[in-house]
XYZ file of C-alpha atoms in Angstrom:
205
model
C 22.418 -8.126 18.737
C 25.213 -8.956 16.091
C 23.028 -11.853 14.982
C 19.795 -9.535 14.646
C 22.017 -7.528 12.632
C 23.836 -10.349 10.395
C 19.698 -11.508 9.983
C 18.695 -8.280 8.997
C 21.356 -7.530 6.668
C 21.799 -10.324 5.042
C 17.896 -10.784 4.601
C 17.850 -7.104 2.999
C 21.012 -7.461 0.533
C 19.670 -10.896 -0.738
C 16.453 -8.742 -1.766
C 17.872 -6.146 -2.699
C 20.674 -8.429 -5.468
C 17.616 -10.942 -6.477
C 14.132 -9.847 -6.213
C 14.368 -6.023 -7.421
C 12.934 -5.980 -11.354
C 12.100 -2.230 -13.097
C 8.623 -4.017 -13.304
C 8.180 -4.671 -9.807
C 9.593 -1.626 -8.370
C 6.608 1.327 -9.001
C 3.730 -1.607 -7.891
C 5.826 -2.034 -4.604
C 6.140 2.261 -4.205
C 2.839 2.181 -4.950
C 1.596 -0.262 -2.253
C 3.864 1.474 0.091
C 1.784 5.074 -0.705
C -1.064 4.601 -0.193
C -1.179 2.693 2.954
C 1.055 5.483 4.245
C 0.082 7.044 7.628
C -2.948 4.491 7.548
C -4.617 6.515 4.871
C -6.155 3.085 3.347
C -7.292 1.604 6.674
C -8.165 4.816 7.546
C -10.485 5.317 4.609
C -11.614 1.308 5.146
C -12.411 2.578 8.720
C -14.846 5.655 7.320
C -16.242 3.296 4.502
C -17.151 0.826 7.708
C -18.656 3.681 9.765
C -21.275 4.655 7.821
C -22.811 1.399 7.427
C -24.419 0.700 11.034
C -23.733 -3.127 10.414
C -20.062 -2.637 9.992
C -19.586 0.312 12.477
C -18.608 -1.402 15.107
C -15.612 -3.099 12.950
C -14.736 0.592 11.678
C -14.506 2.095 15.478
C -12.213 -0.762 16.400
C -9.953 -0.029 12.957
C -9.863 3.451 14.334
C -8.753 2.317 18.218
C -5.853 0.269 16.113
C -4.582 3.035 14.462
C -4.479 5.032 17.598
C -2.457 2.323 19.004
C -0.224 1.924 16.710
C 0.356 5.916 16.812
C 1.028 6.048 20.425
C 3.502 2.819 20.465
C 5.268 2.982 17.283
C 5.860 6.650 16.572
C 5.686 7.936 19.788
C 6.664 5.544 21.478
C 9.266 3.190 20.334
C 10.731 5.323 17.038
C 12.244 7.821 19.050
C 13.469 6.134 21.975
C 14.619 2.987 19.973
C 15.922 5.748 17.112
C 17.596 2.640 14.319
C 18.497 4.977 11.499
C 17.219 3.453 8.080
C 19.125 1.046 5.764
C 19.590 3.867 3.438
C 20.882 6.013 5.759
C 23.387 3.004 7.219
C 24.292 2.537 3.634
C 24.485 5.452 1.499
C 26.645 3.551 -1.353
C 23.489 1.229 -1.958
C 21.422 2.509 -4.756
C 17.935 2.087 -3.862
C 15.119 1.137 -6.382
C 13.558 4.479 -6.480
C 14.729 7.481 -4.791
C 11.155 9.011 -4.870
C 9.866 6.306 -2.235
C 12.557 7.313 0.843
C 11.044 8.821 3.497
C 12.910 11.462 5.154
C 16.494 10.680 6.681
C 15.359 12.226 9.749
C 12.339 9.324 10.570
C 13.332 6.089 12.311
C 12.947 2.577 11.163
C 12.015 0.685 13.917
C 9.184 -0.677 14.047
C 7.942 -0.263 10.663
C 4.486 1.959 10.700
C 3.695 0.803 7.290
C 3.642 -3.155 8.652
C 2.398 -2.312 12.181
C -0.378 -0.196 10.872
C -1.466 -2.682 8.201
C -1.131 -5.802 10.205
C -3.229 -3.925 13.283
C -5.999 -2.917 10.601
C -6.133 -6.535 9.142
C -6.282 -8.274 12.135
C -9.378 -6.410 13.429
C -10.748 -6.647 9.982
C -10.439 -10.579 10.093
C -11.515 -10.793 13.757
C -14.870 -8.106 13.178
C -15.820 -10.225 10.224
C -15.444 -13.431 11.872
C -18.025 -12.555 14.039
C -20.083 -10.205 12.367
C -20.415 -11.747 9.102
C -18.389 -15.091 9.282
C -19.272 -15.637 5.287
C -17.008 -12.784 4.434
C -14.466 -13.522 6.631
C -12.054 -14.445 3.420
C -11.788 -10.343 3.241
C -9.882 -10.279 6.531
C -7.492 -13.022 4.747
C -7.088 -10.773 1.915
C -6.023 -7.588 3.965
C -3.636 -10.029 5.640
C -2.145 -11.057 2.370
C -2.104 -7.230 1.739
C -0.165 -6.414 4.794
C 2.579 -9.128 3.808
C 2.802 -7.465 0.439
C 3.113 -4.324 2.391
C 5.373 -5.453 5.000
C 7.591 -6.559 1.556
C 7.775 -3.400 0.238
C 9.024 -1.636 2.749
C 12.454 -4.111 2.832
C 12.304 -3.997 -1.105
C 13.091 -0.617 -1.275
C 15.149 -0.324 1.150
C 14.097 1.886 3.903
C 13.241 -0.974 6.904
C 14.856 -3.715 7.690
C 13.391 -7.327 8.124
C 13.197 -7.084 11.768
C 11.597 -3.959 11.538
C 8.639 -4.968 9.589
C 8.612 -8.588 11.971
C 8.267 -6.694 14.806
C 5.299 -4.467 13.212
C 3.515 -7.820 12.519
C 4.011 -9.350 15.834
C 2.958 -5.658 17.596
C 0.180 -5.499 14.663
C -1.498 -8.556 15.228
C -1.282 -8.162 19.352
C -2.703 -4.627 18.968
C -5.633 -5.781 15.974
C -6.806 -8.129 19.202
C -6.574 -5.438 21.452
C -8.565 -2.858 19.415
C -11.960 -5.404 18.693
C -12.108 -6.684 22.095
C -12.460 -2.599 23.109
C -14.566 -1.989 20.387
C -16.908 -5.027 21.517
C -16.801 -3.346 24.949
C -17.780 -0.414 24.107
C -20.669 -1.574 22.011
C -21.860 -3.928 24.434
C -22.100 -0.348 27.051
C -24.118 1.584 24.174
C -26.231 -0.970 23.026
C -26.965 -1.774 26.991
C -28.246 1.565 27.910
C -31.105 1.226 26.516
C -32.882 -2.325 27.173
C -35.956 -1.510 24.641
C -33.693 -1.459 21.923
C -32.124 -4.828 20.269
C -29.443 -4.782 17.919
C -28.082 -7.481 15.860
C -24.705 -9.518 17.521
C -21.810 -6.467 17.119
C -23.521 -3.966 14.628
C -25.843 -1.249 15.429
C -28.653 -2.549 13.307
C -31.877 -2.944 15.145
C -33.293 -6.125 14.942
């Protein structure tokens, strides 16, 4: 545990002393915002769902999210209960006040990361199969979820660990989340054997 902690803190203080710049900071608050809660993956979900090619991919986004409810903040935030690096270190001034959630939450794991890395990982994995050509988008929401993952140790309110563990729990969950989606749509698009439907999508053929 001391070594988790000597990681974690000396990963967060070497950001904190050499990668903060006034430039930097409101792009980071903003990345954290608005993938807050899921709201962006949530919204990339509904986008998916009304498009009967993609809705499969958007149900599965939706099962990850649920996931990622039940295990990180009902789950494993409470019971685990780390306070926040702002709250360990109240002397620290953070890059912008305006981007701490409350006191009250718990850091670990962080939602931000385990939410993003859950979404991204179905994304890739959906388009890999659906529509293989556009699988470079799944990359990209990766590469997002790193950014995010970052932002959340920039300024200051998870720790390293916290936002590893939401990758690790992320990707595991992303898996989890298309494999029941593919389920599921191989039950609906079974019930009715005069009806074909293209591999994963419900569009006919």
């Amino acid at each position: 545990m001391d070594s988790i902690l000597q990681f974690d803190h000396s990963v967060i203080f070497y950001v904190h002393e050499h990668l903060v710049y006034s430039f930097l900071t409101p792009i980071m608050a903003i990345i954290s915002k608005i993938t807050s809660n899921g709201a962006l993956w949530i919204l990339i979900a509904l986008l998916l769902m009304i498009q009967k090619k993609y809705r499969v991919l958007g149900v599965a986004i939706i099962i990850a999210l649920g996931f990622v409810f039940i295990i990180g903040d009902q789950g494993l935030k409470p019971n685990v209960a780390r306070l926040r690096p702002f709250v360990d270190f109240p002397n620290v001034m953070v890059p912008l006040e305006s981007a701490l959630p409350k006191a009250t939450s718990f850091s670990f794991p962080s939602g931000h990361s385990f939410g993003s890395f859950a979404s991204a990982m179905t994304i890739y994995l959906g388009l890999s199969q659906i529509e293989p050509q556009r699988r470079y988008l799944g990359i990209l929401a990766l590469v997002l979820s790193v950014v995010v993952a970052f932002s959340r140790v920039y300024l200051f309110v998870h720790y390293p660990t916290d936002v590893l563990t939401g990758l690790v729990l992320g990707i595991i969950v992303g898996f989890i989340a298309w494999k029941l989606a593919r389920v599921g749509w191989n039950w609906w698009t079974n019930r009715n054997n005069d009806v074909e439907y293209e591999p994963y999508t419900f569009k006919r053929k």
